[in-house]
Tab-separated table of N, CA and C in Angstrom:
chain	number	residue	atom	x	y	z
R	1	UNK	N	15.796	-3.605	11.108
R	1	UNK	CA	15.313	-3.865	9.696
R	1	UNK	C	14.558	-5.226	9.413
R	2	UNK	N	13.026	-4.862	9.806
R	2	UNK	CA	12.263	-6.109	9.716
R	2	UNK	C	11.705	-5.995	8.680
R	3	UNK	N	11.398	-6.758	7.713
R	3	UNK	CA	10.622	-7.173	6.493
R	3	UNK	C	9.787	-8.090	6.538
R	4	UNK	N	8.642	-7.831	6.560
R	4	UNK	CA	6.941	-8.959	6.653
R	4	UNK	C	6.724	-8.621	5.711
R	5	UNK	N	6.922	-9.878	4.680
R	5	UNK	CA	6.802	-10.202	3.170
R	5	UNK	C	5.200	-10.206	3.491
R	6	UNK	N	4.607	-11.297	4.372
R	6	UNK	CA	3.004	-11.834	3.800
R	6	UNK	C	2.547	-10.551	4.664
R	7	UNK	N	2.861	-9.274	4.835
R	7	UNK	CA	1.316	-7.954	5.114
R	7	UNK	C	2.196	-6.897	4.192
R	8	UNK	N	3.392	-7.391	3.388
R	8	UNK	CA	4.208	-6.261	2.764
R	8	UNK	C	4.365	-4.839	3.701
R	9	UNK	N	4.668	-4.920	5.071
R	9	UNK	CA	5.516	-4.039	5.339
R	9	UNK	C	6.751	-3.634	5.675
R	10	UNK	N	7.979	-3.123	5.718
R	10	UNK	CA	9.266	-2.770	6.077
R	10	UNK	C	9.740	-2.209	7.203
R	11	UNK	N	9.380	-2.242	8.581
R	11	UNK	CA	9.828	-2.178	9.517
R	11	UNK	C	11.066	-1.344	10.491
R	12	UNK	N	11.222	-0.541	10.651
R	12	UNK	CA	12.915	-0.332	11.839
R	12	UNK	C	12.639	-0.482	13.334
R	13	UNK	N	12.473	-1.060	13.836
R	13	UNK	CA	13.374	-1.203	15.130
R	13	UNK	C	13.811	-1.236	15.842
R	14	UNK	N	14.197	-0.217	16.951
R	14	UNK	CA	15.435	-0.185	17.575
R	14	UNK	C	15.416	-1.390	18.585
R	15	UNK	N	17.045	-2.287	18.086
R	15	UNK	CA	18.054	-2.811	18.507
R	15	UNK	C	18.131	-2.734	19.972
R	16	UNK	N	17.930	-1.403	20.754
R	16	UNK	CA	18.338	-1.782	22.448
R	16	UNK	C	16.609	-1.626	22.922
R	17	UNK	N	16.118	-1.006	22.189
R	17	UNK	CA	14.829	-1.141	23.526
R	17	UNK	C	13.684	-1.985	22.719
R	18	UNK	N	13.681	-1.863	21.639
R	18	UNK	CA	12.859	-2.921	21.048
R	18	UNK	C	11.922	-1.620	20.166
R	19	UNK	N	11.398	-0.794	20.209
R	19	UNK	CA	10.830	0.146	20.326
R	19	UNK	C	10.295	0.227	18.825
R	20	UNK	N	10.005	0.716	17.939
R	20	UNK	CA	8.856	0.763	16.236
R	20	UNK	C	9.333	2.178	16.195
R	21	UNK	N	10.344	1.963	15.379
R	21	UNK	CA	11.061	3.625	14.915
R	21	UNK	C	10.522	4.134	13.871
R	22	UNK	N	10.106	2.971	12.713
R	22	UNK	CA	9.236	3.667	11.485
R	22	UNK	C	8.939	2.395	11.124
R	23	UNK	N	7.287	2.424	10.265
R	23	UNK	CA	6.829	1.294	9.702
R	23	UNK	C	6.432	1.532	8.160
R	24	UNK	N	6.849	1.291	7.347
R	24	UNK	CA	6.503	1.998	5.662
R	24	UNK	C	6.178	0.720	5.286
R	25	UNK	N	5.403	1.310	4.542
R	25	UNK	CA	4.414	0.809	3.293
R	25	UNK	C	3.948	1.110	2.177
R	26	UNK	N	4.732	0.821	1.053
R	26	UNK	CA	4.431	1.193	-0.350
R	26	UNK	C	3.539	0.567	-1.041
R	27	UNK	N	4.168	0.626	-2.336
R	27	UNK	CA	3.811	-0.042	-3.402
R	27	UNK	C	4.522	-1.454	-3.847
R	28	UNK	N	5.100	-1.441	-2.719
R	28	UNK	CA	5.929	-2.973	-2.728
R	28	UNK	C	4.836	-3.816	-2.071
R	29	UNK	N	5.282	-5.171	-3.140
R	29	UNK	CA	3.621	-6.105	-2.415
R	29	UNK	C	4.862	-7.366	-2.434
R	30	UNK	N	5.067	-8.519	-0.309
R	30	UNK	CA	5.814	-9.567	-1.039
R	30	UNK	C	7.302	-9.445	-1.292
R	31	UNK	N	7.462	-8.076	-0.281
R	31	UNK	CA	8.967	-7.611	-0.022
R	31	UNK	C	9.498	-8.698	0.485
R	32	UNK	N	11.284	-8.351	-0.199
R	32	UNK	CA	11.572	-9.783	1.337
R	32	UNK	C	13.298	-9.006	0.632
R	33	UNK	N	14.694	-10.018	1.521
R	33	UNK	CA	15.530	-8.946	1.368
R	33	UNK	C	16.027	-7.608	1.381
R	34	UNK	N	15.263	-6.822	2.247
R	34	UNK	CA	15.148	-5.863	2.717
R	34	UNK	C	16.202	-5.623	3.217
R	35	UNK	N	16.817	-4.187	3.141
R	35	UNK	CA	18.328	-3.422	3.481
R	35	UNK	C	18.732	-2.349	3.640
R	36	UNK	N	19.427	-1.803	4.734
R	36	UNK	CA	20.132	-0.509	4.787
R	36	UNK	C	20.637	0.105	3.873
R	37	UNK	N	20.554	0.800	2.498
R	37	UNK	CA	21.480	1.348	1.515
R	37	UNK	C	21.458	2.766	1.407
R	38	UNK	N	22.682	3.190	1.466
R	38	UNK	CA	23.249	4.308	1.597
R	38	UNK	C	22.832	4.771	3.324
R	39	UNK	N	22.853	6.304	3.391
R	39	UNK	CA	22.517	7.229	4.745
R	39	UNK	C	21.183	6.910	4.983
R	40	UNK	N	20.100	6.981	4.196
R	40	UNK	CA	18.521	7.311	4.476
R	40	UNK	C	17.919	6.374	3.719
R	41	UNK	N	17.768	5.086	2.929
R	41	UNK	CA	17.391	4.397	2.461
R	41	UNK	C	17.160	3.149	2.979
R	42	UNK	N	16.383	2.225	1.796
R	42	UNK	CA	16.590	0.906	1.894
R	42	UNK	C	16.015	0.471	0.527
R	43	UNK	N	17.079	-0.540	0.651
R	43	UNK	CA	16.876	-1.066	-0.699
R	43	UNK	C	16.075	-2.894	-0.637
R	44	UNK	N	14.999	-2.833	-1.896
R	44	UNK	CA	13.824	-4.060	-1.399
R	44	UNK	C	13.783	-4.342	-2.876
R	45	UNK	N	13.960	-5.933	-2.252
R	45	UNK	CA	13.017	-7.310	-3.644
R	45	UNK	C	11.883	-6.968	-3.352
R	46	UNK	N	11.120	-6.249	-4.626
R	46	UNK	CA	9.477	-6.585	-5.271
R	46	UNK	C	9.607	-7.678	-5.435
R	47	UNK	N	8.624	-8.514	-4.476
R	47	UNK	CA	8.082	-10.078	-5.962
R	47	UNK	C	7.001	-8.992	-6.710
R	48	UNK	N	6.275	-9.249	-6.170
R	48	UNK	CA	4.504	-8.706	-6.854
R	48	UNK	C	4.121	-7.256	-7.383
R	49	UNK	N	5.122	-5.429	-6.735
R	49	UNK	CA	3.948	-5.049	-7.008
R	49	UNK	C	4.317	-3.945	-7.719
R	50	UNK	N	5.136	-5.053	-8.943
R	50	UNK	CA	5.601	-3.684	-9.878
R	50	UNK	C	4.279	-3.452	-10.756
R	51	UNK	N	4.119	-2.757	-12.243
R	51	UNK	CA	3.555	-2.926	-12.788
R	51	UNK	C	3.560	-4.002	-14.210
R	52	UNK	N	1.770	-4.211	-14.576
R	52	UNK	CA	2.745	-5.052	-15.595
R	52	UNK	C	2.903	-5.162	-17.046
R	53	UNK	N	3.509	-3.747	-17.132
R	53	UNK	CA	4.583	-3.488	-18.049
R	53	UNK	C	5.390	-4.284	-18.135
R	54	UNK	N	6.200	-3.911	-16.963
R	54	UNK	CA	7.648	-4.463	-16.721
R	54	UNK	C	7.810	-5.829	-15.445
R	55	UNK	N	6.877	-6.547	-15.559
R	55	UNK	CA	6.873	-7.674	-15.102
R	55	UNK	C	6.681	-7.707	-13.968
R	56	UNK	N	5.957	-8.243	-12.722
R	56	UNK	CA	5.727	-8.509	-11.047
R	56	UNK	C	7.368	-7.948	-10.300
R	57	UNK	N	9.012	-8.508	-10.698
R	57	UNK	CA	9.064	-8.300	-9.653
R	57	UNK	C	10.012	-7.307	-10.266
R	58	UNK	N	10.970	-6.453	-8.791
R	58	UNK	CA	11.768	-5.105	-8.841
R	58	UNK	C	12.930	-4.924	-7.849
R	59	UNK	N	13.634	-4.253	-8.186
R	59	UNK	CA	14.574	-3.267	-6.904
R	59	UNK	C	13.795	-2.188	-6.501
R	60	UNK	N	13.593	-2.265	-5.956
R	60	UNK	CA	13.415	-0.825	-5.267
R	60	UNK	C	14.395	0.138	-4.255
R	61	UNK	N	14.129	1.426	-4.138
R	61	UNK	CA	15.061	2.378	-3.124
R	61	UNK	C	13.894	2.708	-2.882
R	62	UNK	N	13.515	2.659	-1.163
R	62	UNK	CA	12.458	3.957	-0.994
R	62	UNK	C	13.461	4.965	0.184
R	63	UNK	N	13.036	6.020	0.019
R	63	UNK	CA	14.323	7.183	1.031
R	63	UNK	C	13.170	6.995	2.551
R	64	UNK	N	13.826	7.275	3.280
R	64	UNK	CA	13.227	7.212	4.419
R	64	UNK	C	12.687	8.224	4.858
R	65	UNK	N	13.056	9.665	4.593
R	65	UNK	CA	12.778	10.545	4.739
R	65	UNK	C	11.450	11.515	4.019
R	66	UNK	N	11.955	10.723	2.874
R	66	UNK	CA	10.257	11.682	1.830
R	66	UNK	C	10.034	10.667	1.797
R	67	UNK	N	9.494	8.752	1.890
R	67	UNK	CA	8.739	7.760	1.322
R	67	UNK	C	8.701	7.733	0.039
R	68	UNK	N	9.560	8.121	-0.952
R	68	UNK	CA	9.407	8.535	-2.222
R	68	UNK	C	10.001	6.594	-2.640
R	69	UNK	N	9.727	6.555	-3.722
R	69	UNK	CA	10.150	5.274	-3.667
R	69	UNK	C	11.043	5.272	-5.401
R	70	UNK	N	12.331	4.390	-5.890
R	70	UNK	CA	12.512	4.729	-6.595
R	70	UNK	C	12.955	3.057	-7.382
R	71	UNK	N	12.354	2.988	-8.570
R	71	UNK	CA	12.695	1.330	-9.616
R	71	UNK	C	14.038	1.522	-9.638
R	72	UNK	N	15.074	0.686	-9.268
R	72	UNK	CA	16.562	0.383	-9.635
R	72	UNK	C	16.318	0.213	-10.577
R	73	UNK	N	15.609	-1.151	-10.494
R	73	UNK	CA	15.937	-2.243	-12.238
R	73	UNK	C	14.657	-2.920	-11.824
R	74	UNK	N	14.090	-2.895	-12.897
R	74	UNK	CA	12.988	-3.590	-13.291
R	74	UNK	C	12.595	-4.616	-14.482
R	75	UNK	N	12.236	-5.710	-14.678
R	75	UNK	CA	12.742	-6.529	-15.587
R	75	UNK	C	12.064	-6.117	-17.014
R	76	UNK	N	13.297	-6.073	-18.505
R	76	UNK	CA	12.180	-5.630	-19.602
R	76	UNK	C	12.475	-6.469	-20.150
R	77	UNK	N	12.239	-6.571	-21.815
R	77	UNK	CA	12.862	-7.460	-22.664
R	77	UNK	C	12.769	-9.068	-22.634
R	78	UNK	N	14.194	-8.965	-22.797
R	78	UNK	CA	15.502	-10.522	-22.416
R	78	UNK	C	15.255	-11.037	-21.250
R	79	UNK	N	15.124	-10.607	-19.671
R	79	UNK	CA	15.034	-10.464	-18.674
R	79	UNK	C	12.896	-10.665	-17.973
R	80	UNK	N	12.715	-10.381	-19.100
R	80	UNK	CA	10.863	-10.324	-18.743
R	80	UNK	C	10.233	-11.074	-17.574
R	81	UNK	N	10.277	-13.057	-18.272
R	81	UNK	CA	9.832	-13.676	-17.685
R	81	UNK	C	10.600	-14.278	-16.488
R	82	UNK	N	12.049	-13.961	-16.706
R	82	UNK	CA	13.121	-14.642	-15.926
R	82	UNK	C	13.443	-14.131	-14.445
R	83	UNK	N	13.451	-12.479	-14.254
R	83	UNK	CA	13.131	-11.596	-13.471
R	83	UNK	C	11.947	-12.074	-12.714
R	84	UNK	N	11.830	-13.039	-12.297
R	84	UNK	CA	10.654	-12.897	-11.561
R	84	UNK	C	10.489	-13.918	-10.215
R	85	UNK	N	9.898	-13.351	-9.072
R	85	UNK	CA	10.342	-14.288	-7.893
R	85	UNK	C	8.733	-14.261	-6.735
R	86	UNK	N	7.840	-15.441	-6.598
R	86	UNK	CA	6.992	-15.361	-6.176
R	86	UNK	C	7.544	-15.368	-4.457
R	87	UNK	N	8.481	-15.912	-4.250
R	87	UNK	CA	9.192	-16.337	-2.997
R	87	UNK	C	10.463	-16.575	-2.956
R	88	UNK	N	11.413	-16.618	-1.841
R	88	UNK	CA	12.680	-16.701	-2.337
R	88	UNK	C	13.900	-15.607	-2.860
R	89	UNK	N	14.748	-15.729	-3.219
R	89	UNK	CA	15.930	-15.201	-3.761
R	89	UNK	C	16.295	-13.295	-2.546
R	90	UNK	N	17.293	-13.407	-3.152
R	90	UNK	CA	17.899	-12.147	-2.457
R	90	UNK	C	18.489	-11.368	-2.779
R	91	UNK	N	19.325	-10.269	-2.396
R	91	UNK	CA	20.136	-8.824	-2.668
R	91	UNK	C	20.993	-9.183	-2.348
R	92	UNK	N	21.989	-9.100	-3.096
R	92	UNK	CA	23.648	-8.317	-1.908
R	92	UNK	C	23.839	-7.163	-2.779
R	93	UNK	N	24.109	-5.987	-2.086
R	93	UNK	CA	24.864	-4.097	-2.008
R	93	UNK	C	26.746	-4.982	-2.111
R	94	UNK	N	27.122	-4.386	-3.098
R	94	UNK	CA	28.471	-4.208	-3.383
R	94	UNK	C	28.527	-3.158	-1.802
R	95	UNK	N	30.169	-3.123	-1.631
R	95	UNK	CA	30.569	-2.385	-0.459
R	95	UNK	C	30.327	-1.252	-1.085
R	96	UNK	N	31.044	-0.681	-1.951
R	96	UNK	CA	30.998	0.877	-3.032
R	96	UNK	C	29.091	1.012	-2.745
R	97	UNK	N	27.948	-0.135	-2.779
R	97	UNK	CA	26.883	0.469	-3.079
R	97	UNK	C	26.664	0.931	-4.737
R	98	UNK	N	27.713	0.175	-5.753
R	98	UNK	CA	27.152	0.843	-7.138
R	98	UNK	C	26.490	-0.625	-7.712
R	99	UNK	N	26.755	-2.065	-7.171
R	99	UNK	CA	26.493	-3.359	-7.758
R	99	UNK	C	25.123	-3.922	-6.779
R	100	UNK	N	24.272	-4.645	-7.768
R	100	UNK	CA	23.716	-6.141	-6.450
R	100	UNK	C	24.180	-7.234	-7.308
R	101	UNK	N	23.508	-7.886	-6.721
R	101	UNK	CA	24.003	-9.234	-7.321
R	101	UNK	C	22.363	-9.920	-6.870
R	102	UNK	N	21.641	-10.607	-7.804
R	102	UNK	CA	20.218	-10.121	-7.191
R	102	UNK	C	20.293	-12.194	-7.509
R	103	UNK	N	19.772	-13.046	-6.583
R	103	UNK	CA	19.553	-14.237	-7.036
R	103	UNK	C	18.008	-14.859	-7.094
R	104	UNK	N	17.410	-15.416	-7.853
R	104	UNK	CA	16.176	-16.531	-7.740
R	104	UNK	C	16.414	-17.491	-7.432
R	105	UNK	N	16.428	-17.613	-6.343
R	105	UNK	CA	16.465	-19.059	-5.568
R	105	UNK	C	16.220	-20.577	-6.496
R	106	UNK	N	14.986	-20.552	-6.433
R	106	UNK	CA	13.426	-21.295	-7.409
R	106	UNK	C	13.935	-21.632	-8.616
R	107	UNK	N	14.413	-20.378	-9.391
R	107	UNK	CA	14.901	-19.868	-10.766
R	107	UNK	C	16.117	-20.619	-10.939
R	108	UNK	N	17.302	-20.379	-10.075
R	108	UNK	CA	18.391	-20.788	-10.476
R	108	UNK	C	19.006	-20.003	-10.787
R	109	UNK	N	19.124	-18.934	-10.810
R	109	UNK	CA	19.467	-17.590	-11.754
R	109	UNK	C	20.082	-16.123	-10.888
R	110	UNK	N	21.525	-15.707	-11.542
R	110	UNK	CA	21.110	-14.750	-10.738
R	110	UNK	C	21.952	-13.442	-12.000
R	111	UNK	N	22.003	-12.420	-10.886
R	111	UNK	CA	22.437	-11.082	-12.098
R	111	UNK	C	23.202	-10.055	-11.344
R	112	UNK	N	23.814	-9.446	-12.010
R	112	UNK	CA	24.771	-8.723	-11.455
R	112	UNK	C	23.598	-7.514	-11.837
R	113	UNK	N	23.356	-6.401	-11.427
R	113	UNK	CA	23.096	-4.999	-11.647
R	113	UNK	C	23.507	-4.074	-10.867
R	114	UNK	N	24.111	-2.743	-12.474
R	114	UNK	CA	24.356	-1.844	-11.962
R	114	UNK	C	23.374	-0.855	-11.796
R	115	UNK	N	22.810	-0.213	-10.294
R	115	UNK	CA	21.697	0.205	-9.478
R	115	UNK	C	22.068	1.537	-10.003
R	116	UNK	N	22.569	2.169	-10.808
R	116	UNK	CA	23.149	3.566	-11.357
R	116	UNK	C	22.422	3.221	-12.808
R	117	UNK	N	22.525	2.563	-13.364
R	117	UNK	CA	22.073	2.517	-14.714
R	117	UNK	C	20.992	1.529	-15.053
R	118	UNK	N	20.807	1.322	-13.871
R	118	UNK	CA	18.964	0.087	-13.755
R	118	UNK	C	19.434	-1.122	-15.218
R	119	UNK	N	20.782	-1.493	-15.590
R	119	UNK	CA	21.145	-2.644	-15.828
R	119	UNK	C	22.196	-3.834	-15.703
R	120	UNK	N	21.122	-5.044	-16.294
R	120	UNK	CA	22.015	-6.355	-16.224
R	120	UNK	C	23.737	-6.387	-16.389
R	121	UNK	N	24.778	-6.414	-16.132
R	121	UNK	CA	25.903	-6.219	-16.240
R	121	UNK	C	26.593	-8.128	-16.361
R	122	UNK	N	26.147	-9.159	-15.474
R	122	UNK	CA	26.233	-10.499	-15.760
R	122	UNK	C	25.443	-11.339	-15.484
R	123	UNK	N	24.957	-12.282	-15.673
R	123	UNK	CA	24.004	-13.362	-15.745
R	123	UNK	C	24.603	-14.821	-15.261
R	124	UNK	N	24.146	-15.099	-14.763
R	124	UNK	CA	24.480	-16.688	-13.857
R	124	UNK	C	23.016	-17.404	-13.932
R	125	UNK	N	23.252	-18.709	-14.561
R	125	UNK	CA	22.339	-19.797	-14.543
R	125	UNK	C	22.292	-20.990	-14.417
R	126	UNK	N	22.686	-21.678	-13.393
R	126	UNK	CA	22.911	-22.854	-12.421
R	126	UNK	C	21.719	-23.800	-13.714
R	127	UNK	N	23.272	-25.305	-13.885
R	127	UNK	CA	22.049	-26.155	-14.708
R	127	UNK	C	22.331	-26.971	-14.055
R	128	UNK	N	21.840	-27.075	-12.258
R	128	UNK	CA	21.941	-28.070	-11.459
R	128	UNK	C	20.290	-28.922	-11.267
R	129	UNK	N	20.383	-29.835	-11.316
R	129	UNK	CA	19.235	-30.032	-11.578
R	129	UNK	C	18.065	-29.928	-9.929
R	130	UNK	N	17.675	-29.507	-10.147
R	130	UNK	CA	16.793	-29.337	-8.135
R	130	UNK	C	15.106	-30.255	-8.482
R	131	UNK	N	14.993	-31.429	-8.261
R	131	UNK	CA	13.534	-31.683	-8.803
R	131	UNK	C	12.289	-30.254	-8.411
R	132	UNK	N	11.468	-30.400	-9.327
R	132	UNK	CA	10.252	-29.757	-8.705
R	132	UNK	C	10.347	-27.753	-9.044
R	133	UNK	N	11.487	-27.843	-9.521
R	133	UNK	CA	12.043	-26.655	-9.694
R	133	UNK	C	12.097	-26.487	-11.170
R	134	UNK	N	11.956	-24.905	-11.179
R	134	UNK	CA	12.506	-24.632	-12.660
R	134	UNK	C	14.162	-25.055	-13.326
R	135	UNK	N	14.783	-25.258	-12.075
R	135	UNK	CA	16.305	-25.519	-12.503
R	135	UNK	C	16.305	-27.604	-12.783
R	136	UNK	N	14.973	-27.789	-13.084
R	136	UNK	CA	14.828	-29.598	-13.201
R	136	UNK	C	15.185	-29.549	-14.858
R	137	UNK	N	16.131	-29.306	-15.117
R	137	UNK	CA	16.824	-29.717	-16.451
R	137	UNK	C	17.898	-30.670	-16.355
R	138	UNK	N	18.360	-30.492	-17.732
R	138	UNK	CA	19.331	-31.894	-18.462
R	138	UNK	C	20.486	-30.991	-18.588
R	139	UNK	N	21.760	-31.723	-17.833
R	139	UNK	CA	22.647	-30.818	-18.046
R	139	UNK	C	23.405	-30.401	-19.038
R	140	UNK	N	23.970	-29.323	-19.614
R	140	UNK	CA	24.381	-29.545	-20.981
R	140	UNK	C	26.216	-29.907	-21.077
R	141	UNK	N	26.496	-31.197	-21.750
R	141	UNK	CA	28.073	-31.793	-21.986
R	141	UNK	C	28.285	-31.557	-20.133
R	142	UNK	N	27.588	-31.797	-19.477
R	142	UNK	CA	28.796	-31.814	-18.302
R	142	UNK	C	29.059	-30.450	-17.814
R	143	UNK	N	28.872	-29.367	-18.131
R	143	UNK	CA	28.531	-27.726	-17.404
R	143	UNK	C	27.771	-27.997	-16.394
R	144	UNK	N	28.349	-27.885	-15.714
R	144	UNK	CA	27.944	-26.697	-14.399
R	144	UNK	C	26.886	-25.736	-14.145
R	145	UNK	N	26.683	-24.287	-15.407
R	145	UNK	CA	26.632	-23.597	-15.203
R	145	UNK	C	26.853	-22.741	-16.410
R	146	UNK	N	25.748	-21.626	-17.146
R	146	UNK	CA	26.041	-20.939	-17.971
R	146	UNK	C	26.413	-19.812	-17.273
R	147	UNK	N	26.999	-18.981	-18.040
R	147	UNK	CA	28.114	-17.631	-17.230
R	147	UNK	C	27.931	-16.991	-18.347
R	148	UNK	N	27.336	-15.643	-18.719
R	148	UNK	CA	27.310	-14.876	-19.858
R	148	UNK	C	28.232	-13.273	-18.638
R	149	UNK	N	28.777	-12.944	-19.025
R	149	UNK	CA	29.280	-11.441	-19.246
R	149	UNK	C	28.779	-10.861	-19.760
C-alpha cells in the first residue's frame, strides 16, 4: 500500500511482481498514514480534504470494492483547531480494529478515537518544548504531559 501525499493518491502494488493493482483517488487531499483496515478497506489520515464545517483533517475509511468513503472521525467543537495536521502525524489501529491512536507530530498531540462512534476517548498533550512548533511552550510545574482520559 503506497500513499502518494503530494498527488493525493493511494495505490496498491503487488509485492511479488510490482504491478499496480488499484489506484484510489477520492475526496482526500494530502493524505498520509494509509493502511489496510478490515477485509477490503483502507484507513487514511486525510490532512486537507474535509469540509469547512468540520475543519481540514479527518480519519477516512475507503471501501476498496465500492469506492465508498466513510468519515470515521472529523474534528468538532472542542477539537476543531487541534485536529489539524498539514503534514506529519500517524494513525495506529488497535488489533481489534475498534480504536485508533492518532498523533499530530508538530502539535505534540495524540488522541485515542473510538472508530465505531467517532468519539475521542483519550487526549494526550506533550509539553516538551520543540522550538519553532506549537509545542514551543513553557513547562507547567515540571510536568511533561497533560493526559485527559
